[in-house]
CSV table of C-alpha atoms in Angstrom, one decimal:
chain,number,residue,atom,x,y,z
A,1,UNK,CA,-239.2,-62.4,-20.4
A,2,UNK,CA,-237.3,-60.5,-17.7
A,3,UNK,CA,-238.5,-61.5,-14.3
A,4,UNK,CA,-237.8,-58.8,-11.8
A,5,UNK,CA,-237.3,-55.0,-11.9
A,6,UNK,CA,-234.8,-52.8,-10.2
A,7,UNK,CA,-231.5,-51.8,-11.8
A,8,UNK,CA,-230.7,-55.4,-13.0
A,9,UNK,CA,-234.1,-56.0,-14.6
A,10,UNK,CA,-234.7,-52.6,-16.2
A,11,UNK,CA,-231.1,-52.2,-17.4
A,12,UNK,CA,-231.1,-55.6,-19.0
A,13,UNK,CA,-234.5,-55.1,-20.6
A,14,UNK,CA,-233.5,-51.6,-22.0
A,15,UNK,CA,-230.1,-52.9,-23.2
A,16,UNK,CA,-231.7,-55.8,-25.1
A,17,UNK,CA,-234.4,-53.6,-26.5
A,18,UNK,CA,-231.9,-51.1,-27.8
A,19,UNK,CA,-229.4,-53.7,-29.1
A,20,UNK,CA,-232.0,-55.9,-30.8
A,21,UNK,CA,-234.0,-52.8,-32.0
A,22,UNK,CA,-237.3,-54.4,-31.0
A,23,UNK,CA,-239.3,-51.3,-32.0
A,24,UNK,CA,-238.7,-52.3,-35.6
A,25,UNK,CA,-238.8,-56.1,-35.2
A,26,UNK,CA,-242.2,-57.4,-34.5
A,27,UNK,CA,-240.9,-60.9,-34.2
A,28,UNK,CA,-239.0,-60.1,-31.0
A,29,UNK,CA,-240.9,-59.1,-27.8
A,30,UNK,CA,-239.4,-58.2,-24.5
A,31,UNK,CA,-241.7,-58.3,-21.4
A,32,UNK,CA,-240.6,-57.4,-17.9
A,33,UNK,CA,-242.6,-58.9,-15.1
A,34,UNK,CA,-242.2,-56.9,-11.8
A,35,UNK,CA,-243.6,-57.9,-8.4
A,36,UNK,CA,-245.6,-55.2,-6.7
A,37,UNK,CA,-244.5,-56.5,-3.3
A,38,UNK,CA,-240.7,-56.6,-3.8
A,39,UNK,CA,-238.7,-53.4,-3.3
A,40,UNK,CA,-235.2,-52.5,-4.6
A,41,UNK,CA,-232.4,-53.5,-2.3
A,42,UNK,CA,-230.0,-50.9,-3.6
A,43,UNK,CA,-226.8,-52.1,-2.1
A,44,UNK,CA,-224.4,-49.3,-2.8
A,45,UNK,CA,-225.0,-46.2,-4.8
A,46,UNK,CA,-221.8,-46.0,-6.8
A,47,UNK,CA,-220.7,-47.1,-10.3
A,48,UNK,CA,-217.6,-47.9,-12.4
A,49,UNK,CA,-216.8,-45.7,-15.5
A,50,UNK,CA,-218.3,-48.3,-17.8
A,51,UNK,CA,-221.7,-47.0,-16.7
A,52,UNK,CA,-221.2,-43.9,-19.0
A,53,UNK,CA,-220.9,-46.1,-22.1
A,54,UNK,CA,-224.0,-48.1,-21.0
A,55,UNK,CA,-226.1,-45.0,-20.4
A,56,UNK,CA,-225.0,-43.4,-23.7
A,57,UNK,CA,-225.8,-46.6,-25.6
A,58,UNK,CA,-229.2,-46.7,-24.1
A,59,UNK,CA,-229.9,-43.1,-25.1
A,60,UNK,CA,-230.2,-41.7,-21.5
A,61,UNK,CA,-229.4,-38.0,-21.3
A,62,UNK,CA,-226.5,-37.4,-18.9
A,63,UNK,CA,-227.9,-34.1,-17.6
A,64,UNK,CA,-231.3,-35.6,-16.9
A,65,UNK,CA,-229.7,-38.6,-15.3
A,66,UNK,CA,-227.7,-36.5,-12.9
A,67,UNK,CA,-230.6,-34.3,-12.0
A,68,UNK,CA,-233.2,-37.0,-11.5
A,69,UNK,CA,-231.0,-39.5,-9.5
A,70,UNK,CA,-229.3,-36.9,-7.3
A,71,UNK,CA,-226.1,-38.0,-8.9
A,72,UNK,CA,-222.6,-36.6,-8.4
A,73,UNK,CA,-219.3,-37.4,-10.0
A,74,UNK,CA,-217.1,-40.2,-8.7
A,75,UNK,CA,-213.4,-40.1,-9.7
A,76,UNK,CA,-212.3,-43.1,-7.6
A,77,UNK,CA,-212.1,-44.5,-4.1
A,78,UNK,CA,-210.1,-43.1,-1.2
A,79,UNK,CA,-209.1,-45.8,1.3
A,80,UNK,CA,-208.7,-44.7,4.9
A,81,UNK,CA,-206.9,-46.8,7.5
A,82,UNK,CA,-206.6,-49.9,5.4
A,83,UNK,CA,-202.9,-50.4,5.8
A,84,UNK,CA,-202.9,-49.9,9.6
A,85,UNK,CA,-205.2,-48.6,12.3
A,86,UNK,CA,-204.8,-45.0,13.5
A,87,UNK,CA,-201.9,-45.0,15.9
A,88,UNK,CA,-200.2,-42.1,17.7
A,89,UNK,CA,-202.2,-39.6,15.7
A,90,UNK,CA,-200.9,-41.1,12.4
A,91,UNK,CA,-203.3,-42.3,9.8
A,92,UNK,CA,-202.8,-43.9,6.4
A,93,UNK,CA,-204.8,-43.2,3.3
A,94,UNK,CA,-204.5,-43.6,-0.5
A,95,UNK,CA,-206.6,-43.0,-3.6
A,96,UNK,CA,-207.6,-45.5,-6.3
A,97,UNK,CA,-208.3,-43.1,-9.2
A,98,UNK,CA,-210.1,-44.0,-12.4
A,99,UNK,CA,-207.5,-42.2,-14.6
A,100,UNK,CA,-204.7,-44.5,-15.7
A,101,UNK,CA,-201.1,-43.5,-14.8
A,102,UNK,CA,-199.5,-41.0,-17.2
A,103,UNK,CA,-197.7,-42.8,-20.0
A,104,UNK,CA,-195.7,-41.8,-23.0
A,105,UNK,CA,-194.8,-44.1,-25.9
A,106,UNK,CA,-191.9,-46.2,-24.6
A,107,UNK,CA,-191.8,-44.7,-21.2
A,108,UNK,CA,-193.6,-46.0,-18.1
A,109,UNK,CA,-193.2,-44.0,-15.0
A,110,UNK,CA,-194.0,-46.9,-12.7
A,111,UNK,CA,-190.4,-48.4,-12.4
A,112,UNK,CA,-189.0,-44.9,-11.9
A,113,UNK,CA,-191.3,-44.3,-9.0
A,114,UNK,CA,-190.5,-47.7,-7.6
A,115,UNK,CA,-186.8,-46.8,-7.7
A,116,UNK,CA,-187.2,-43.5,-5.8
A,117,UNK,CA,-186.5,-43.2,-2.1
A,118,UNK,CA,-189.5,-44.7,-0.3
A,119,UNK,CA,-189.1,-42.1,2.6
A,120,UNK,CA,-189.4,-39.0,0.4
A,121,UNK,CA,-191.3,-40.0,-2.7
A,122,UNK,CA,-195.0,-38.9,-3.1
A,123,UNK,CA,-197.7,-41.5,-3.0
A,124,UNK,CA,-198.1,-43.5,-6.2
A,125,UNK,CA,-201.4,-42.0,-7.3
A,126,UNK,CA,-200.1,-38.5,-6.5
A,127,UNK,CA,-197.0,-39.1,-8.6
A,128,UNK,CA,-198.4,-40.7,-11.8
A,129,UNK,CA,-201.8,-38.9,-12.3
A,130,UNK,CA,-203.3,-35.5,-12.0
A,131,UNK,CA,-206.6,-37.0,-10.8
A,132,UNK,CA,-205.3,-37.5,-7.3
A,133,UNK,CA,-204.9,-33.8,-6.8
A,134,UNK,CA,-208.1,-32.9,-8.6
A,135,UNK,CA,-210.2,-35.4,-6.5
A,136,UNK,CA,-208.6,-34.4,-3.2
A,137,UNK,CA,-209.4,-30.8,-4.0
A,138,UNK,CA,-213.0,-31.7,-4.5
A,139,UNK,CA,-213.1,-30.5,-8.1
A,140,UNK,CA,-215.3,-31.9,-10.8
A,141,UNK,CA,-213.8,-34.1,-13.6
A,142,UNK,CA,-215.3,-31.8,-16.3
A,143,UNK,CA,-216.5,-28.2,-16.9
A,144,UNK,CA,-220.0,-26.9,-17.7
A,145,UNK,CA,-220.7,-27.1,-21.4
A,146,UNK,CA,-218.4,-30.1,-22.1
A,147,UNK,CA,-220.0,-33.0,-24.0
A,148,UNK,CA,-222.2,-35.6,-22.4
A,149,UNK,CA,-220.4,-38.5,-20.9
A,150,UNK,CA,-217.1,-36.9,-21.7
A,151,UNK,CA,-214.5,-34.8,-19.9
A,152,UNK,CA,-210.8,-34.3,-19.4
A,153,UNK,CA,-210.7,-36.9,-16.6
A,154,UNK,CA,-212.3,-40.4,-16.3
A,155,UNK,CA,-215.3,-40.6,-14.0
A,156,UNK,CA,-218.3,-42.6,-12.9
A,157,UNK,CA,-221.2,-41.5,-10.6
A,158,UNK,CA,-222.7,-41.7,-7.2
A,159,UNK,CA,-226.5,-41.9,-7.5
A,160,UNK,CA,-229.8,-42.9,-5.9
A,161,UNK,CA,-230.3,-46.6,-7.0
A,162,UNK,CA,-234.1,-46.4,-6.8
A,163,UNK,CA,-234.2,-43.4,-9.0
A,164,UNK,CA,-231.8,-44.9,-11.5
A,165,UNK,CA,-234.2,-47.9,-11.8
A,166,UNK,CA,-237.0,-45.4,-12.6
A,167,UNK,CA,-235.0,-43.8,-15.4
A,168,UNK,CA,-234.1,-47.2,-16.9
A,169,UNK,CA,-237.7,-48.2,-16.7
A,170,UNK,CA,-238.9,-45.1,-18.6
A,171,UNK,CA,-236.2,-45.7,-21.2
A,172,UNK,CA,-237.0,-49.4,-21.6
A,173,UNK,CA,-240.7,-48.6,-22.2
A,174,UNK,CA,-239.7,-46.0,-24.8
A,175,UNK,CA,-237.7,-48.7,-26.5
A,176,UNK,CA,-240.7,-51.0,-26.7
A,177,UNK,CA,-240.5,-53.2,-23.6
A,178,UNK,CA,-243.8,-54.4,-22.2
A,179,UNK,CA,-244.3,-53.9,-18.5
A,180,UNK,CA,-246.4,-56.4,-16.5
A,181,UNK,CA,-247.0,-56.4,-12.7
A,182,UNK,CA,-247.4,-59.7,-11.0
A,183,UNK,CA,-246.1,-61.9,-8.2
A,184,UNK,CA,-244.6,-65.2,-9.4
A,185,UNK,CA,-246.4,-68.1,-7.5
A,186,UNK,CA,-245.0,-71.0,-9.4
A,187,UNK,CA,-242.5,-72.0,-12.1
A,188,UNK,CA,-243.5,-75.0,-14.2
A,189,UNK,CA,-240.7,-77.0,-15.9
A,190,UNK,CA,-241.0,-78.9,-19.2
A,191,UNK,CA,-239.9,-82.5,-19.5
A,192,UNK,CA,-236.4,-81.5,-20.6
A,193,UNK,CA,-235.9,-79.5,-17.4
A,194,UNK,CA,-236.3,-76.1,-19.1
A,195,UNK,CA,-238.9,-73.5,-18.0
A,196,UNK,CA,-242.3,-74.1,-19.6
A,197,UNK,CA,-244.1,-71.2,-18.0
A,198,UNK,CA,-244.4,-69.1,-14.9
A,199,UNK,CA,-247.6,-68.7,-13.0
A,200,UNK,CA,-248.4,-65.3,-11.5
A,201,UNK,CA,-251.1,-64.2,-9.1
A,202,UNK,CA,-252.2,-61.2,-11.2
A,203,UNK,CA,-251.4,-62.3,-14.8
A,204,UNK,CA,-252.0,-66.1,-14.7
A,205,UNK,CA,-249.7,-68.2,-16.9
A,206,UNK,CA,-246.9,-66.5,-18.9
A,207,UNK,CA,-244.7,-68.1,-21.5
A,208,UNK,CA,-241.5,-67.1,-23.1
A,209,UNK,CA,-238.6,-68.5,-25.2
A,210,UNK,CA,-235.9,-67.0,-22.9
A,211,UNK,CA,-236.3,-66.1,-19.3
A,212,UNK,CA,-233.9,-63.7,-17.6
A,213,UNK,CA,-233.9,-64.0,-13.8
A,214,UNK,CA,-233.5,-60.6,-12.2
A,215,UNK,CA,-235.4,-61.5,-9.0
A,216,UNK,CA,-232.5,-60.6,-6.7
A,217,UNK,CA,-231.3,-62.8,-3.9
A,218,UNK,CA,-234.5,-64.8,-4.1
A,219,UNK,CA,-233.4,-66.3,-7.4
A,220,UNK,CA,-236.9,-67.5,-8.2
A,221,UNK,CA,-236.0,-69.1,-11.5
A,222,UNK,CA,-232.3,-70.0,-11.6
A,223,UNK,CA,-232.1,-71.1,-8.0
A,224,UNK,CA,-235.5,-72.2,-6.7
A,225,UNK,CA,-236.9,-73.6,-9.9
A,226,UNK,CA,-233.8,-74.8,-11.8
A,227,UNK,CA,-231.6,-75.6,-8.8
A,228,UNK,CA,-228.4,-74.0,-10.1
A,229,UNK,CA,-226.0,-74.4,-7.2
A,230,UNK,CA,-224.5,-71.4,-5.4
A,231,UNK,CA,-220.8,-71.3,-4.8
A,232,UNK,CA,-219.9,-69.4,-1.6
A,233,UNK,CA,-216.6,-67.6,-1.4
A,234,UNK,CA,-216.9,-66.7,2.2
A,235,UNK,CA,-213.6,-68.5,2.9
A,236,UNK,CA,-211.9,-65.7,0.8
A,237,UNK,CA,-214.2,-62.7,1.2
A,238,UNK,CA,-215.4,-62.5,4.8
A,239,UNK,CA,-217.8,-59.6,4.8
A,240,UNK,CA,-221.5,-60.7,4.7
A,241,UNK,CA,-223.6,-57.9,6.2
A,242,UNK,CA,-224.1,-54.1,5.6
A,243,UNK,CA,-225.8,-51.6,7.8
A,244,UNK,CA,-226.8,-48.7,5.6
A,245,UNK,CA,-228.4,-45.3,6.0
A,246,UNK,CA,-228.6,-41.8,4.5
A,247,UNK,CA,-228.0,-38.6,6.4
A,248,UNK,CA,-228.4,-34.9,5.2
A,249,UNK,CA,-225.5,-32.5,4.8
A,250,UNK,CA,-224.8,-30.2,7.7
A,251,UNK,CA,-225.5,-27.3,5.4
A,252,UNK,CA,-226.8,-26.9,1.8
A,253,UNK,CA,-223.5,-25.6,0.5
A,254,UNK,CA,-221.4,-28.4,2.1
A,255,UNK,CA,-218.6,-29.5,-0.3
A,256,UNK,CA,-219.1,-32.8,-2.1
A,257,UNK,CA,-216.3,-35.3,-2.2
A,258,UNK,CA,-215.2,-36.4,-5.6
A,259,UNK,CA,-214.7,-40.1,-4.6
A,260,UNK,CA,-216.2,-42.8,-2.5
A,261,UNK,CA,-214.6,-42.9,1.0
A,262,UNK,CA,-213.9,-46.4,2.2
A,263,UNK,CA,-212.8,-46.2,5.8
A,264,UNK,CA,-211.5,-49.5,7.4
A,265,UNK,CA,-212.7,-50.5,10.9
A,266,UNK,CA,-212.0,-53.5,13.1
A,267,UNK,CA,-214.0,-56.0,11.0
A,268,UNK,CA,-214.6,-54.5,7.6
A,269,UNK,CA,-215.1,-51.0,6.2
A,270,UNK,CA,-217.5,-48.1,6.0
A,271,UNK,CA,-218.6,-46.5,2.8
A,272,UNK,CA,-219.3,-42.7,2.6
A,273,UNK,CA,-220.9,-41.5,-0.7
A,274,UNK,CA,-221.8,-37.9,-1.4
A,275,UNK,CA,-225.0,-37.5,-3.3
A,276,UNK,CA,-226.4,-34.1,-4.3
A,277,UNK,CA,-228.6,-33.7,-1.3
A,278,UNK,CA,-227.4,-36.3,1.2
A,279,UNK,CA,-224.6,-38.7,2.1
A,280,UNK,CA,-225.1,-42.5,1.8
A,281,UNK,CA,-223.2,-44.2,4.6
A,282,UNK,CA,-222.9,-47.9,5.3
A,283,UNK,CA,-220.9,-50.2,7.6
A,284,UNK,CA,-219.8,-53.4,5.8
A,285,UNK,CA,-218.7,-56.1,8.2
A,286,UNK,CA,-218.1,-59.8,8.8
A,287,UNK,CA,-220.7,-61.4,11.1
A,288,UNK,CA,-218.1,-63.9,12.2
A,289,UNK,CA,-215.9,-61.0,13.5
A,290,UNK,CA,-218.4,-58.4,14.6
A,291,UNK,CA,-222.0,-58.5,16.0
A,292,UNK,CA,-224.8,-56.4,14.7
A,293,UNK,CA,-224.7,-54.2,17.8
A,294,UNK,CA,-221.0,-53.6,17.4
A,295,UNK,CA,-221.5,-52.7,13.8
A,296,UNK,CA,-224.2,-50.2,14.8
A,297,UNK,CA,-221.7,-48.7,17.2
A,298,UNK,CA,-219.1,-48.4,14.4
A,299,UNK,CA,-221.7,-46.6,12.2
A,300,UNK,CA,-222.8,-44.3,15.0
A,301,UNK,CA,-219.2,-43.4,15.8
A,302,UNK,CA,-218.4,-42.7,12.2
A,303,UNK,CA,-221.5,-40.4,11.7
A,304,UNK,CA,-221.1,-38.7,15.1
A,305,UNK,CA,-224.7,-38.9,16.2
A,306,UNK,CA,-227.6,-41.3,16.2
A,307,UNK,CA,-230.3,-39.2,14.4
A,308,UNK,CA,-230.8,-41.6,11.5
A,309,UNK,CA,-232.5,-44.8,10.5
A,310,UNK,CA,-230.3,-47.7,9.3
A,311,UNK,CA,-231.3,-51.1,7.9
A,312,UNK,CA,-229.3,-54.4,7.9
A,313,UNK,CA,-228.6,-56.0,4.5
A,314,UNK,CA,-227.3,-59.6,4.8
A,315,UNK,CA,-225.6,-61.2,1.9
A,316,UNK,CA,-223.7,-64.3,1.1
A,317,UNK,CA,-220.5,-63.6,-1.0
A,318,UNK,CA,-220.5,-65.9,-3.9
A,319,UNK,CA,-222.0,-66.8,-7.3
A,320,UNK,CA,-223.6,-69.5,-9.4
A,321,UNK,CA,-221.1,-71.3,-11.6
A,322,UNK,CA,-224.0,-72.0,-14.1
A,323,UNK,CA,-225.8,-68.7,-14.6
A,324,UNK,CA,-227.3,-69.7,-18.0
A,325,UNK,CA,-229.2,-73.0,-17.6
A,326,UNK,CA,-231.5,-74.3,-20.3
A,327,UNK,CA,-233.7,-71.3,-21.3
A,328,UNK,CA,-232.9,-69.2,-18.2
A,329,UNK,CA,-230.2,-66.6,-17.6
A,330,UNK,CA,-229.4,-65.0,-14.2
A,331,UNK,CA,-228.5,-61.3,-14.1
A,332,UNK,CA,-227.6,-59.3,-11.0
A,333,UNK,CA,-228.1,-60.7,-7.4
A,334,UNK,CA,-229.8,-63.9,-8.6
A,335,UNK,CA,-226.5,-64.8,-10.3
A,336,UNK,CA,-224.2,-63.7,-7.5
A,337,UNK,CA,-222.9,-60.9,-5.3
A,338,UNK,CA,-219.5,-60.5,-3.8
A,339,UNK,CA,-219.5,-57.3,-1.7
A,340,UNK,CA,-220.1,-53.5,-2.1
A,341,UNK,CA,-216.4,-52.7,-2.5
A,342,UNK,CA,-215.4,-51.2,-5.9
A,343,UNK,CA,-219.1,-51.1,-7.1
A,344,UNK,CA,-218.7,-54.5,-8.9
A,345,UNK,CA,-222.4,-55.4,-8.6
A,346,UNK,CA,-223.5,-52.9,-11.3
A,347,UNK,CA,-220.5,-53.8,-13.5
A,348,UNK,CA,-221.5,-57.4,-13.5
A,349,UNK,CA,-225.0,-56.5,-14.5
A,350,UNK,CA,-223.6,-54.4,-17.4
A,351,UNK,CA,-221.3,-57.3,-18.5
A,352,UNK,CA,-224.1,-59.9,-18.4
A,353,UNK,CA,-226.6,-57.7,-20.3
A,354,UNK,CA,-223.9,-57.1,-23.0
A,355,UNK,CA,-223.1,-60.8,-23.3
A,356,UNK,CA,-226.8,-61.8,-23.6
A,357,UNK,CA,-227.2,-59.3,-26.3
A,358,UNK,CA,-224.2,-60.6,-28.3
A,359,UNK,CA,-225.1,-64.2,-27.7
A,360,UNK,CA,-228.8,-63.8,-28.3
A,361,UNK,CA,-230.2,-67.0,-29.8
A,362,UNK,CA,-231.9,-65.8,-33.0
A,363,UNK,CA,-232.0,-69.4,-34.2
A,364,UNK,CA,-231.0,-72.8,-33.0
A,365,UNK,CA,-231.2,-74.0,-29.4
A,366,UNK,CA,-232.0,-71.3,-26.9
A,367,UNK,CA,-229.3,-72.6,-24.6
A,368,UNK,CA,-226.6,-72.9,-27.3
A,369,UNK,CA,-224.6,-69.9,-25.9
A,370,UNK,CA,-224.9,-71.2,-22.2
A,371,UNK,CA,-221.5,-72.9,-22.0
A,372,UNK,CA,-219.6,-69.8,-23.3
A,373,UNK,CA,-221.6,-67.4,-21.3
A,374,UNK,CA,-221.0,-69.4,-18.1
A,375,UNK,CA,-217.3,-69.6,-18.8
A,376,UNK,CA,-217.0,-65.9,-19.3
A,377,UNK,CA,-219.1,-64.8,-16.3
A,378,UNK,CA,-217.4,-67.2,-13.9
A,379,UNK,CA,-214.0,-66.0,-15.0
A,380,UNK,CA,-215.1,-62.4,-14.4
A,381,UNK,CA,-216.3,-63.3,-10.9
A,382,UNK,CA,-213.1,-65.1,-10.1
A,383,UNK,CA,-211.0,-62.2,-11.3
A,384,UNK,CA,-213.0,-59.7,-9.3
A,385,UNK,CA,-212.6,-61.9,-6.2
A,386,UNK,CA,-208.8,-61.7,-6.7
A,387,UNK,CA,-209.0,-57.9,-7.0
A,388,UNK,CA,-211.2,-57.4,-3.9
A,389,UNK,CA,-209.1,-59.8,-1.9
A,390,UNK,CA,-206.0,-57.7,-2.8
A,391,UNK,CA,-207.4,-54.8,-0.8
A,392,UNK,CA,-207.6,-56.9,2.3
A,393,UNK,CA,-204.7,-59.3,2.3
A,394,UNK,CA,-202.0,-56.6,2.2
A,395,UNK,CA,-203.2,-54.9,5.4
A,396,UNK,CA,-200.9,-54.7,8.5
A,397,UNK,CA,-203.9,-54.2,10.9
A,398,UNK,CA,-203.8,-56.5,13.9
A,399,UNK,CA,-207.5,-57.2,14.5
A,400,UNK,CA,-208.6,-60.8,13.9
A,401,UNK,CA,-210.6,-59.9,10.8
A,402,UNK,CA,-207.5,-58.4,9.1
A,403,UNK,CA,-205.2,-61.2,10.3
A,404,UNK,CA,-207.5,-63.8,8.9
A,405,UNK,CA,-207.5,-61.9,5.6
A,406,UNK,CA,-203.7,-62.0,5.5
A,407,UNK,CA,-203.7,-65.7,6.1
A,408,UNK,CA,-202.3,-67.3,3.0
A,409,UNK,CA,-205.0,-70.0,3.3
A,410,UNK,CA,-207.6,-67.4,2.5
A,411,UNK,CA,-205.8,-66.0,-0.6
A,412,UNK,CA,-206.8,-67.4,-4.0
A,413,UNK,CA,-204.0,-69.4,-5.6
A,414,UNK,CA,-204.0,-67.2,-8.8
A,415,UNK,CA,-203.7,-64.0,-6.7
A,416,UNK,CA,-200.8,-65.5,-4.6
A,417,UNK,CA,-199.0,-66.3,-7.9
A,418,UNK,CA,-199.4,-62.8,-9.1
A,419,UNK,CA,-198.2,-61.3,-5.7
A,420,UNK,CA,-195.1,-63.5,-5.9
A,421,UNK,CA,-194.4,-62.2,-9.5
A,422,UNK,CA,-195.1,-58.6,-8.5
A,423,UNK,CA,-192.4,-58.6,-5.9
A,424,UNK,CA,-189.9,-58.5,-8.8
A,425,UNK,CA,-191.9,-56.5,-11.4
A,426,UNK,CA,-195.0,-54.3,-11.5
A,427,UNK,CA,-198.3,-55.6,-12.9
A,428,UNK,CA,-198.6,-55.2,-16.6
A,429,UNK,CA,-201.3,-55.8,-19.3
A,430,UNK,CA,-200.1,-59.3,-20.0
A,431,UNK,CA,-201.1,-60.5,-16.6
A,432,UNK,CA,-204.8,-60.2,-17.6
A,433,UNK,CA,-207.1,-61.2,-20.5
A,434,UNK,CA,-209.1,-58.2,-21.3
A,435,UNK,CA,-212.5,-59.8,-22.0
A,436,UNK,CA,-212.4,-61.6,-18.7
A,437,UNK,CA,-211.5,-58.6,-16.6
A,438,UNK,CA,-213.4,-55.7,-15.0
A,439,UNK,CA,-210.2,-54.1,-13.7
A,440,UNK,CA,-207.1,-53.2,-15.7
A,441,UNK,CA,-203.5,-53.8,-14.6
A,442,UNK,CA,-203.1,-50.2,-13.5
A,443,UNK,CA,-206.1,-50.7,-11.1
A,444,UNK,CA,-204.0,-53.3,-9.4
A,445,UNK,CA,-201.0,-51.0,-9.3
A,446,UNK,CA,-203.0,-48.3,-7.5
A,447,UNK,CA,-204.1,-50.8,-4.8
A,448,UNK,CA,-200.7,-52.6,-4.5
A,449,UNK,CA,-198.6,-49.4,-4.1
A,450,UNK,CA,-201.3,-47.6,-2.2
A,451,UNK,CA,-200.9,-50.4,0.4
A,452,UNK,CA,-197.1,-50.0,0.2
A,453,UNK,CA,-196.4,-53.3,-1.4
A,454,UNK,CA,-192.8,-53.6,-2.3
A,455,UNK,CA,-191.7,-54.4,-5.9
A,456,UNK,CA,-187.9,-54.6,-5.7
A,457,UNK,CA,-186.2,-53.4,-8.9
A,458,UNK,CA,-183.0,-52.3,-7.2
A,459,UNK,CA,-180.8,-55.0,-8.8
A,460,UNK,CA,-182.0,-53.9,-12.3
A,461,UNK,CA,-181.7,-50.2,-11.8
A,462,UNK,CA,-179.4,-50.0,-14.8
A,463,UNK,CA,-182.2,-51.2,-17.0
A,464,UNK,CA,-184.0,-47.9,-16.4
A,465,UNK,CA,-181.6,-45.2,-17.6
A,466,UNK,CA,-184.1,-42.4,-18.4
A,467,UNK,CA,-184.1,-41.0,-14.9
A,468,UNK,CA,-184.0,-37.3,-16.0
A,469,UNK,CA,-186.8,-37.7,-18.5
A,470,UNK,CA,-188.9,-39.5,-15.8
A,471,UNK,CA,-188.2,-36.7,-13.3
A,472,UNK,CA,-189.4,-34.1,-15.9
A,473,UNK,CA,-192.6,-36.1,-16.4
A,474,UNK,CA,-193.2,-36.3,-12.7
A,475,UNK,CA,-192.8,-32.6,-12.4
A,476,UNK,CA,-195.1,-32.0,-15.4
A,477,UNK,CA,-197.8,-34.1,-13.7
A,478,UNK,CA,-197.5,-32.0,-10.6
A,479,UNK,CA,-197.8,-28.8,-12.6
A,480,UNK,CA,-200.7,-30.1,-14.7
A,481,UNK,CA,-202.5,-31.2,-11.5
A,482,UNK,CA,-202.2,-27.8,-10.0
A,483,UNK,CA,-203.4,-26.2,-13.2
A,484,UNK,CA,-206.4,-28.6,-13.3
A,485,UNK,CA,-207.5,-27.8,-9.8
A,486,UNK,CA,-207.5,-24.1,-10.8
A,487,UNK,CA,-209.4,-24.7,-14.1
A,488,UNK,CA,-211.9,-27.3,-13.1
A,489,UNK,CA,-215.0,-26.1,-11.0
A,490,UNK,CA,-215.7,-27.2,-7.5
A,491,UNK,CA,-217.7,-30.4,-7.5
A,492,UNK,CA,-220.7,-28.8,-5.7
A,493,UNK,CA,-220.6,-25.9,-8.2
A,494,UNK,CA,-220.7,-28.2,-11.2
A,495,UNK,CA,-223.7,-30.1,-9.8
A,496,UNK,CA,-225.5,-26.9,-9.2
A,497,UNK,CA,-224.8,-25.7,-12.7
A,498,UNK,CA,-226.2,-28.9,-14.1
A,499,UNK,CA,-229.4,-28.5,-12.0
A,500,UNK,CA,-229.7,-24.8,-12.9
A,501,UNK,CA,-229.5,-25.7,-16.6
A,502,UNK,CA,-232.9,-27.4,-16.3
């Protein structure tokens, strides 16, 4: 039984129904219980490229998904003013694209870029991938007629979270999931501490072998009933509130950005997401460094007017170290939430759903996979914390929020060890264990070198003799990037073509 709807509930239910093929297995039933009184929080409306594989696995049509969720393409995140605040008319920005750096067998361009003159070399993302130029030119990552969930460049989506939940609900029901509406009023435990049954206002008592808690921050099962402790990481990740709104475009044909804009401010950052018919904008901030009124001023200044309605979304950055307890598994906000940066909330839902499917207890104790599940999900949270902290701790901004983030006492020990190592070599695949990671080594490279982190290879310059070959590759990337901007359609035009195809 899945308790709770929204993206977490419906994605998990649909994924399990598809993976376990319940339509042809009468012995397995999946029921989703959704409260009629609890809405979708919808923190953030962006995804990571893994969402394409998930939607494809579920059998969701990409064209329909884009049309019905007002979706657009997301090719990465552009960070404005994270290195330093605007000063004397100078501003800093860099792109974290989804496409990995260009690589040929035996030749990595990263050391050759690092050995170039810092004063004249292009930005890292501009030098090593064509996606930088494509995204900055507001082009789409694919052309009309290309296959579903495929294209010449890696991509994810921006979308309306409530509409995504509706599509996932429809697909889950098609796959055989039973939908019940009811408000949980009590959770009754058995003698061994597991959940015996839940009591609902509308449906009475409901029993299941395995309960999946997708009840959001309320954590009705894993938190309130089973008492799984919550581990706060507010001493490392300081943001704990978001002020969010949607505003229309100035005109129907306004260009759509091909990335999320993350613009730093004095005590956090502001997201700017381009959907098909509106922009989703939100001010993320630390309540210890900025008041709600000050955050409202930041949002108003960013938008340029006050003709909108915003809502405050408080959150505690952290997670539960035991997310599978007895016969209950937490997925989504009930298990934890860090912050909206890099769209990790949805990625963690995808990861949890996939692991539950693989670990599904067809026989033996229901909680037999709990230990391994908890080890894997906790490792993933901890590694994401390192990645998110990386964005903040390299800043040279002087406001208290940013100085506190640069304080070594707030930097996780593992991240500090990696930073020390990366002063002498770039990140590589052996720094990370793939099954425990959301982000690859090259994602770290984009953040590190976007924030002008220095990896000193000067003493080993002779170990990289293929300078001419590297220069040719750099030139080819620039040429390919120019050709791609000419061949790929404008982002708005591609979205219009998809809607017109209906």
